[in-house]
mmCIF file of N, CA and C in Angstrom:
data_model
loop_
_atom_site.group_PDB
_atom_site.id
_atom_site.type_symbol
_atom_site.label_atom_id
_atom_site.label_comp_id
_atom_site.label_asym_id
_atom_site.label_seq_id
_atom_site.Cartn_x
_atom_site.Cartn_y
_atom_site.Cartn_z
ATOM 1 N N MET A 1 -3.164 10.291 22.395
ATOM 2 C CA MET A 1 -4.089 10.922 21.484
ATOM 3 C C MET A 1 -3.666 10.737 20.033
ATOM 4 N N GLU A 2 -2.367 10.871 19.778
ATOM 5 C CA GLU A 2 -1.914 10.722 18.396
ATOM 6 C C GLU A 2 -2.001 9.274 17.920
ATOM 7 N N TRP A 3 -2.069 8.321 18.847
ATOM 8 C CA TRP A 3 -2.253 6.923 18.457
ATOM 9 C C TRP A 3 -3.608 6.707 17.795
ATOM 10 N N LEU A 4 -4.602 7.509 18.181
ATOM 11 C CA LEU A 4 -5.930 7.384 17.589
ATOM 12 C C LEU A 4 -5.930 7.763 16.112
ATOM 13 N N VAL A 5 -4.965 8.560 15.699
ATOM 14 C CA VAL A 5 -4.847 8.929 14.288
ATOM 15 C C VAL A 5 -3.823 8.038 13.592
ATOM 16 N N PHE A 6 -2.729 7.715 14.297
ATOM 17 C CA PHE A 6 -1.656 6.948 13.676
ATOM 18 C C PHE A 6 -2.084 5.525 13.325
ATOM 19 N N VAL A 7 -2.774 4.860 14.227
ATOM 20 C CA VAL A 7 -3.139 3.454 13.996
ATOM 21 C C VAL A 7 -4.036 3.291 12.767
ATOM 22 N N PRO A 8 -5.089 4.101 12.586
ATOM 23 C CA PRO A 8 -5.868 3.951 11.342
ATOM 24 C C PRO A 8 -5.069 4.292 10.088
ATOM 25 N N LEU A 9 -4.210 5.325 10.169
ATOM 26 C CA LEU A 9 -3.391 5.655 9.004
ATOM 27 C C LEU A 9 -2.427 4.527 8.667
ATOM 28 N N ALA A 10 -1.830 3.924 9.686
ATOM 29 C CA ALA A 10 -0.922 2.804 9.447
ATOM 30 C C ALA A 10 -1.675 1.601 8.892
ATOM 31 N N ALA A 11 -2.880 1.361 9.395
ATOM 32 C CA ALA A 11 -3.686 0.245 8.881
ATOM 33 C C ALA A 11 -4.079 0.477 7.429
ATOM 34 N N ILE A 12 -4.431 1.705 7.096
ATOM 35 C CA ILE A 12 -4.775 2.018 5.705
ATOM 36 C C ILE A 12 -3.555 1.861 4.813
ATOM 37 N N ALA A 13 -2.410 2.360 5.267
ATOM 38 C CA ALA A 13 -1.187 2.243 4.471
ATOM 39 C C ALA A 13 -0.810 0.783 4.266
ATOM 40 N N LEU A 14 -0.911 -0.014 5.316
ATOM 41 C CA LEU A 14 -0.557 -1.425 5.208
ATOM 42 C C LEU A 14 -1.533 -2.178 4.315
ATOM 43 N N SER A 15 -2.821 -1.926 4.487
ATOM 44 C CA SER A 15 -3.802 -2.662 3.683
ATOM 45 C C SER A 15 -3.738 -2.274 2.214
ATOM 46 N N THR A 16 -3.541 -0.993 1.915
ATOM 47 C CA THR A 16 -3.440 -0.610 0.507
ATOM 48 C C THR A 16 -2.127 -1.084 -0.110
ATOM 49 N N ALA A 17 -1.070 -1.179 0.690
ATOM 50 C CA ALA A 17 0.185 -1.728 0.168
ATOM 51 C C ALA A 17 0.036 -3.214 -0.151
ATOM 52 N N VAL A 18 -0.698 -3.939 0.680
ATOM 53 C CA VAL A 18 -0.957 -5.354 0.389
ATOM 54 C C VAL A 18 -1.824 -5.477 -0.862
ATOM 55 N N LEU A 19 -2.782 -4.577 -1.034
ATOM 56 C CA LEU A 19 -3.617 -4.603 -2.234
ATOM 57 C C LEU A 19 -2.805 -4.350 -3.497
ATOM 58 N N VAL A 20 -1.765 -3.530 -3.401
ATOM 59 C CA VAL A 20 -0.899 -3.299 -4.556
ATOM 60 C C VAL A 20 -0.275 -4.611 -5.013
ATOM 61 N N ILE A 21 0.071 -5.462 -4.073
ATOM 62 C CA ILE A 21 0.704 -6.737 -4.404
ATOM 63 C C ILE A 21 -0.317 -7.763 -4.862
ATOM 64 N N VAL A 22 -1.483 -7.784 -4.255
ATOM 65 C CA VAL A 22 -2.448 -8.859 -4.470
ATOM 66 C C VAL A 22 -3.325 -8.645 -5.707
ATOM 67 N N LEU A 23 -3.719 -7.418 -5.979
ATOM 68 C CA LEU A 23 -4.661 -7.171 -7.072
ATOM 69 C C LEU A 23 -4.052 -7.514 -8.427
ATOM 70 N N ARG A 24 -4.884 -7.983 -9.331
ATOM 71 C CA ARG A 24 -4.417 -8.393 -10.655
ATOM 72 C C ARG A 24 -4.434 -7.249 -11.659
ATOM 73 N N ASN A 25 -5.432 -6.402 -11.573
ATOM 74 C CA ASN A 25 -5.582 -5.323 -12.537
ATOM 75 C C ASN A 25 -4.574 -4.213 -12.232
ATOM 76 N N PRO A 26 -3.727 -3.833 -13.191
ATOM 77 C CA PRO A 26 -2.713 -2.809 -12.920
ATOM 78 C C PRO A 26 -3.301 -1.451 -12.553
ATOM 79 N N VAL A 27 -4.468 -1.128 -13.080
ATOM 80 C CA VAL A 27 -5.088 0.154 -12.747
ATOM 81 C C VAL A 27 -5.505 0.165 -11.280
ATOM 82 N N TYR A 28 -6.090 -0.931 -10.812
ATOM 83 C CA TYR A 28 -6.471 -1.013 -9.404
ATOM 84 C C TYR A 28 -5.237 -1.004 -8.504
ATOM 85 N N CYS A 29 -4.157 -1.633 -8.957
ATOM 86 C CA CYS A 29 -2.907 -1.593 -8.197
ATOM 87 C C CYS A 29 -2.401 -0.158 -8.073
ATOM 88 N N ALA A 30 -2.475 0.588 -9.164
ATOM 89 C CA ALA A 30 -2.018 1.979 -9.131
ATOM 90 C C ALA A 30 -2.888 2.818 -8.199
ATOM 91 N N LEU A 31 -4.188 2.590 -8.219
ATOM 92 C CA LEU A 31 -5.067 3.338 -7.317
ATOM 93 C C LEU A 31 -4.815 2.967 -5.855
ATOM 94 N N SER A 32 -4.492 1.709 -5.606
ATOM 95 C CA SER A 32 -4.132 1.309 -4.244
ATOM 96 C C SER A 32 -2.831 1.971 -3.810
ATOM 97 N N LEU A 33 -1.911 2.117 -4.755
ATOM 98 C CA LEU A 33 -0.659 2.792 -4.438
ATOM 99 C C LEU A 33 -0.898 4.265 -4.113
ATOM 100 N N VAL A 34 -1.851 4.886 -4.785
ATOM 101 C CA VAL A 34 -2.220 6.268 -4.453
ATOM 102 C C VAL A 34 -2.768 6.334 -3.027
ATOM 103 N N GLY A 35 -3.578 5.353 -2.648
ATOM 104 C CA GLY A 35 -4.073 5.300 -1.273
ATOM 105 C C GLY A 35 -2.946 5.164 -0.265
ATOM 106 N N THR A 36 -1.942 4.367 -0.611
ATOM 107 C CA THR A 36 -0.773 4.225 0.259
ATOM 108 C C THR A 36 -0.044 5.555 0.398
ATOM 109 N N PHE A 37 0.112 6.264 -0.715
ATOM 110 C CA PHE A 37 0.790 7.564 -0.668
ATOM 111 C C PHE A 37 0.036 8.565 0.205
ATOM 112 N N PHE A 38 -1.292 8.587 0.104
ATOM 113 C CA PHE A 38 -2.065 9.513 0.927
ATOM 114 C C PHE A 38 -1.976 9.144 2.408
ATOM 115 N N ALA A 39 -1.997 7.857 2.725
ATOM 116 C CA ALA A 39 -1.871 7.447 4.123
ATOM 117 C C ALA A 39 -0.491 7.817 4.672
ATOM 118 N N LEU A 40 0.544 7.642 3.860
ATOM 119 C CA LEU A 40 1.884 8.026 4.303
ATOM 120 C C LEU A 40 2.003 9.535 4.485
ATOM 121 N N SER A 41 1.320 10.294 3.648
ATOM 122 C CA SER A 41 1.358 11.744 3.851
ATOM 123 C C SER A 41 0.665 12.127 5.159
ATOM 124 N N GLY A 42 -0.360 11.379 5.543
ATOM 125 C CA GLY A 42 -0.981 11.611 6.844
ATOM 126 C C GLY A 42 -0.028 11.309 7.990
ATOM 127 N N VAL A 43 0.765 10.257 7.841
ATOM 128 C CA VAL A 43 1.772 9.939 8.865
ATOM 129 C C VAL A 43 2.817 11.050 8.932
ATOM 130 N N TYR A 44 3.208 11.580 7.768
ATOM 131 C CA TYR A 44 4.154 12.698 7.764
ATOM 132 C C TYR A 44 3.572 13.921 8.478
ATOM 133 N N LEU A 45 2.282 14.146 8.311
ATOM 134 C CA LEU A 45 1.655 15.265 9.019
ATOM 135 C C LEU A 45 1.691 15.054 10.528
ATOM 136 N N LEU A 46 1.528 13.807 10.961
ATOM 137 C CA LEU A 46 1.635 13.524 12.397
ATOM 138 C C LEU A 46 3.036 13.793 12.927
ATOM 139 N N LEU A 47 4.032 13.638 12.073
ATOM 140 C CA LEU A 47 5.416 13.878 12.469
ATOM 141 C C LEU A 47 5.828 15.345 12.321
ATOM 142 N N GLN A 48 4.834 16.218 12.073
ATOM 143 C CA GLN A 48 5.075 17.652 11.901
ATOM 144 C C GLN A 48 5.979 17.942 10.703
ATOM 145 N N ALA A 49 5.870 17.134 9.656
ATOM 146 C CA ALA A 49 6.638 17.340 8.428
ATOM 147 C C ALA A 49 5.657 17.695 7.311
ATOM 148 N N GLN A 50 5.117 18.905 7.392
ATOM 149 C CA GLN A 50 4.078 19.317 6.456
ATOM 150 C C GLN A 50 4.597 19.410 5.027
ATOM 151 N N PHE A 51 5.817 19.893 4.857
ATOM 152 C CA PHE A 51 6.362 20.037 3.511
ATOM 153 C C PHE A 51 6.505 18.684 2.827
ATOM 154 N N ILE A 52 7.020 17.700 3.552
ATOM 155 C CA ILE A 52 7.187 16.366 2.962
ATOM 156 C C ILE A 52 5.830 15.745 2.664
ATOM 157 N N ALA A 53 4.840 16.004 3.496
ATOM 158 C CA ALA A 53 3.492 15.479 3.235
ATOM 159 C C ALA A 53 2.915 16.074 1.959
ATOM 160 N N VAL A 54 3.087 17.372 1.776
ATOM 161 C CA VAL A 54 2.570 18.017 0.568
ATOM 162 C C VAL A 54 3.329 17.542 -0.662
ATOM 163 N N VAL A 55 4.642 17.421 -0.550
ATOM 164 C CA VAL A 55 5.440 16.927 -1.679
ATOM 165 C C VAL A 55 5.065 15.487 -2.004
ATOM 166 N N GLN A 56 4.800 14.688 -0.998
ATOM 167 C CA GLN A 56 4.372 13.298 -1.208
ATOM 168 C C GLN A 56 3.093 13.256 -2.041
ATOM 169 N N VAL A 57 2.141 14.090 -1.705
ATOM 170 C CA VAL A 57 0.865 14.094 -2.430
ATOM 171 C C VAL A 57 1.040 14.648 -3.835
ATOM 172 N N ILE A 58 1.748 15.770 -3.963
ATOM 173 C CA ILE A 58 1.867 16.407 -5.279
ATOM 174 C C ILE A 58 2.735 15.583 -6.219
ATOM 175 N N VAL A 59 3.915 15.183 -5.756
ATOM 176 C CA VAL A 59 4.855 14.511 -6.648
ATOM 177 C C VAL A 59 4.470 13.060 -6.879
ATOM 178 N N TYR A 60 4.296 12.298 -5.822
ATOM 179 C CA TYR A 60 4.053 10.871 -6.003
ATOM 180 C C TYR A 60 2.611 10.576 -6.387
ATOM 181 N N ALA A 61 1.670 11.013 -5.567
ATOM 182 C CA ALA A 61 0.269 10.689 -5.845
ATOM 183 C C ALA A 61 -0.229 11.426 -7.079
ATOM 184 N N GLY A 62 0.337 12.561 -7.374
ATOM 185 C CA GLY A 62 -0.091 13.314 -8.541
ATOM 186 C C GLY A 62 0.661 12.933 -9.795
ATOM 187 N N ALA A 63 1.887 13.372 -9.897
ATOM 188 C CA ALA A 63 2.630 13.265 -11.151
ATOM 189 C C ALA A 63 3.064 11.843 -11.484
ATOM 190 N N ILE A 64 3.680 11.158 -10.553
ATOM 191 C CA ILE A 64 4.204 9.821 -10.839
ATOM 192 C C ILE A 64 3.079 8.844 -11.150
ATOM 193 N N MET A 65 1.992 8.903 -10.402
ATOM 194 C CA MET A 65 0.906 7.949 -10.640
ATOM 195 C C MET A 65 0.167 8.248 -11.943
ATOM 196 N N VAL A 66 0.053 9.514 -12.323
ATOM 197 C CA VAL A 66 -0.541 9.829 -13.623
ATOM 198 C C VAL A 66 0.336 9.267 -14.732
ATOM 199 N N LEU A 67 1.638 9.411 -14.598
ATOM 200 C CA LEU A 67 2.555 8.841 -15.584
ATOM 201 C C LEU A 67 2.445 7.322 -15.620
ATOM 202 N N PHE A 68 2.387 6.691 -14.465
ATOM 203 C CA PHE A 68 2.276 5.237 -14.399
ATOM 204 C C PHE A 68 0.975 4.759 -15.040
ATOM 205 N N LEU A 69 -0.132 5.405 -14.725
ATOM 206 C CA LEU A 69 -1.413 5.020 -15.316
ATOM 207 C C LEU A 69 -1.419 5.243 -16.822
ATOM 208 N N PHE A 70 -0.780 6.295 -17.287
ATOM 209 C CA PHE A 70 -0.689 6.552 -18.718
ATOM 210 C C PHE A 70 0.065 5.423 -19.416
ATOM 211 N N VAL A 71 1.175 4.989 -18.849
ATOM 212 C CA VAL A 71 1.954 3.892 -19.434
ATOM 213 C C VAL A 71 1.166 2.590 -19.399
ATOM 214 N N VAL A 72 0.488 2.306 -18.295
ATOM 215 C CA VAL A 72 -0.300 1.076 -18.193
ATOM 216 C C VAL A 72 -1.420 1.067 -19.224
ATOM 217 N N MET A 73 -2.071 2.191 -19.409
ATOM 218 C CA MET A 73 -3.149 2.259 -20.395
ATOM 219 C C MET A 73 -2.611 2.077 -21.816
ATOM 220 N N LEU A 74 -1.422 2.604 -22.089
ATOM 221 C CA LEU A 74 -0.859 2.462 -23.428
ATOM 222 C C LEU A 74 -0.360 1.050 -23.704
ATOM 223 N N LEU A 75 0.103 0.351 -22.676
ATOM 224 C CA LEU A 75 0.617 -1.005 -22.881
ATOM 225 C C LEU A 75 -0.482 -1.999 -23.195
ATOM 226 N N ASP A 76 -1.686 -1.752 -22.713
ATOM 227 C CA ASP A 76 -2.821 -2.647 -22.925
ATOM 228 C C ASP A 76 -2.442 -4.073 -22.523
ATOM 229 N N LEU A 77 -2.111 -4.238 -21.257
ATOM 230 C CA LEU A 77 -1.672 -5.527 -20.734
ATOM 231 C C LEU A 77 -2.805 -6.534 -20.753
ATOM 232 N N GLY A 78 -2.447 -7.777 -21.059
ATOM 233 C CA GLY A 78 -3.432 -8.844 -21.054
ATOM 234 C C GLY A 78 -3.772 -9.273 -19.640
ATOM 235 N N HIS A 79 -4.723 -10.167 -19.536
ATOM 236 C CA HIS A 79 -5.163 -10.638 -18.224
ATOM 237 C C HIS A 79 -4.616 -12.023 -17.931
ATOM 238 N N GLU A 80 -3.437 -12.313 -18.435
ATOM 239 C CA GLU A 80 -2.800 -13.601 -18.189
ATOM 240 C C GLU A 80 -2.184 -13.597 -16.799
ATOM 241 N N SER A 81 -2.399 -14.664 -16.069
ATOM 242 C CA SER A 81 -1.731 -14.825 -14.785
ATOM 243 C C SER A 81 -1.135 -16.227 -14.750
ATOM 244 N N PRO A 82 0.023 -16.377 -14.125
ATOM 245 C CA PRO A 82 0.678 -17.683 -14.108
ATOM 246 C C PRO A 82 -0.172 -18.732 -13.396
ATOM 247 N N ALA A 83 -0.028 -19.968 -13.853
ATOM 248 C CA ALA A 83 -0.819 -21.063 -13.276
ATOM 249 C C ALA A 83 -0.439 -21.307 -11.815
ATOM 250 N N TRP A 84 0.843 -21.150 -11.484
ATOM 251 C CA TRP A 84 1.257 -21.401 -10.103
ATOM 252 C C TRP A 84 0.627 -20.386 -9.162
ATOM 253 N N LEU A 85 0.396 -19.158 -9.645
ATOM 254 C CA LEU A 85 -0.220 -18.149 -8.792
ATOM 255 C C LEU A 85 -1.675 -18.495 -8.515
ATOM 256 N N GLN A 86 -2.373 -19.016 -9.498
ATOM 257 C CA GLN A 86 -3.763 -19.418 -9.297
ATOM 258 C C GLN A 86 -3.858 -20.570 -8.303
ATOM 259 N N ARG A 87 -2.944 -21.515 -8.424
ATOM 260 C CA ARG A 87 -2.981 -22.706 -7.584
ATOM 261 C C ARG A 87 -2.544 -22.398 -6.152
ATOM 262 N N ASP A 88 -1.516 -21.581 -6.001
ATOM 263 C CA ASP A 88 -0.925 -21.337 -4.682
ATOM 264 C C ASP A 88 -1.374 -20.020 -4.053
ATOM 265 N N ARG A 89 -2.377 -19.367 -4.598
ATOM 266 C CA ARG A 89 -2.806 -18.067 -4.080
ATOM 267 C C ARG A 89 -3.243 -18.121 -2.612
ATOM 268 N N PRO A 90 -4.073 -19.083 -2.192
ATOM 269 C CA PRO A 90 -4.459 -19.104 -0.768
ATOM 270 C C PRO A 90 -3.267 -19.302 0.167
ATOM 271 N N ARG A 91 -2.344 -20.161 -0.216
ATOM 272 C CA ARG A 91 -1.161 -20.370 0.627
ATOM 273 C C ARG A 91 -0.288 -19.126 0.673
ATOM 274 N N LEU A 92 -0.180 -18.441 -0.457
ATOM 275 C CA LEU A 92 0.613 -17.220 -0.509
ATOM 276 C C LEU A 92 0.011 -16.143 0.387
ATOM 277 N N LEU A 93 -1.299 -15.962 0.308
ATOM 278 C CA LEU A 93 -1.963 -14.970 1.155
ATOM 279 C C LEU A 93 -1.878 -15.342 2.632
ATOM 280 N N LEU A 94 -1.992 -16.621 2.937
ATOM 281 C CA LEU A 94 -1.857 -17.068 4.320
ATOM 282 C C LEU A 94 -0.448 -16.794 4.837
ATOM 283 N N GLY A 95 0.556 -17.052 4.016
ATOM 284 C CA GLY A 95 1.935 -16.780 4.415
ATOM 285 C C GLY A 95 2.184 -15.302 4.658
ATOM 286 N N ILE A 96 1.643 -14.459 3.775
ATOM 287 C CA ILE A 96 1.790 -13.016 3.955
ATOM 288 C C ILE A 96 1.092 -12.569 5.233
ATOM 289 N N GLY A 97 -0.093 -13.123 5.499
ATOM 290 C CA GLY A 97 -0.816 -12.777 6.720
ATOM 291 C C GLY A 97 -0.053 -13.171 7.972
ATOM 292 N N VAL A 98 0.548 -14.359 7.961
ATOM 293 C CA VAL A 98 1.327 -14.815 9.116
ATOM 294 C C VAL A 98 2.540 -13.915 9.327
ATOM 295 N N ILE A 99 3.209 -13.539 8.246
ATOM 296 C CA ILE A 99 4.373 -12.660 8.362
ATOM 297 C C ILE A 99 3.966 -11.299 8.922
ATOM 298 N N VAL A 100 2.848 -10.758 8.444
ATOM 299 C CA VAL A 100 2.373 -9.462 8.948
ATOM 300 C C VAL A 100 2.038 -9.552 10.433
ATOM 301 N N LEU A 101 1.369 -10.625 10.843
ATOM 302 C CA LEU A 101 1.041 -10.786 12.260
ATOM 303 C C LEU A 101 2.298 -10.923 13.118
ATOM 304 N N LEU A 102 3.302 -11.639 12.620
ATOM 305 C CA LEU A 102 4.556 -11.755 13.363
ATOM 306 C C LEU A 102 5.259 -10.407 13.479
ATOM 307 N N LEU A 103 5.237 -9.618 12.406
ATOM 308 C CA LEU A 103 5.854 -8.296 12.473
ATOM 309 C C LEU A 103 5.118 -7.384 13.442
ATOM 310 N N ILE A 104 3.801 -7.479 13.470
ATOM 311 C CA ILE A 104 3.031 -6.684 14.432
ATOM 312 C C ILE A 104 3.356 -7.125 15.853
ATOM 313 N N GLU A 105 3.464 -8.425 16.055
ATOM 314 C CA GLU A 105 3.795 -8.953 17.385
ATOM 315 C C GLU A 105 5.178 -8.478 17.833
ATOM 316 N N LEU A 106 6.129 -8.415 16.913
ATOM 317 C CA LEU A 106 7.462 -7.941 17.266
ATOM 318 C C LEU A 106 7.483 -6.433 17.496
ATOM 319 N N ALA A 107 6.594 -5.711 16.827
ATOM 320 C CA ALA A 107 6.592 -4.255 16.954
ATOM 321 C C ALA A 107 5.968 -3.792 18.262
ATOM 322 N N ILE A 108 5.039 -4.558 18.801
ATOM 323 C CA ILE A 108 4.376 -4.177 20.047
ATOM 324 C C ILE A 108 5.086 -4.881 21.202
ATOM 325 N N PRO A 109 5.771 -4.122 22.035
ATOM 326 C CA PRO A 109 6.458 -4.764 23.157
ATOM 327 C C PRO A 109 5.453 -5.375 24.140
ATOM 328 N N ILE A 110 5.801 -6.539 24.617
ATOM 329 C CA ILE A 110 4.921 -7.254 25.539
ATOM 330 C C ILE A 110 4.965 -6.571 26.900
ATOM 331 N N GLY A 111 3.783 -6.329 27.468
ATOM 332 C CA GLY A 111 3.686 -5.747 28.799
ATOM 333 C C GLY A 111 3.860 -4.247 28.852
ATOM 334 N N SER A 112 3.647 -3.559 27.722
ATOM 335 C CA SER A 112 3.831 -2.101 27.756
ATOM 336 C C SER A 112 2.575 -1.399 28.192
#
C-alpha cells in the first residue's frame, strides 16, 4: 500500500531534481528544487518522521529558497550558455537517461 504513495513521490523527486540540472533559467531551477524538497518531505512522512518533514518544508523550501531566489534576482544573470552545452545537449540528456535507467535496474531486484 505504501508503494502506491512512495513511487509517485520518488518519481516527482527524481524528475524535479533532473529539472534543476537541465533547466537554463535559474528561477525555474529554484522552483524545481522547491518541488524536490516537497517530494522529499512526503517521503519523510511515509517514514513516520513528521518533524523532519515539517522542518524540510519550513527551512529549505521556505527560508533557503527565498534567500536563493532573492540572490538570483539581484545578480541579474545573463542568458549566456556555453557552446559545448548547446551542441552536446542531446547526448548529455541521453547519457543521464541511461544512467538513471541503470540505477533503477540495479535498485529493483530481479525476480522479486
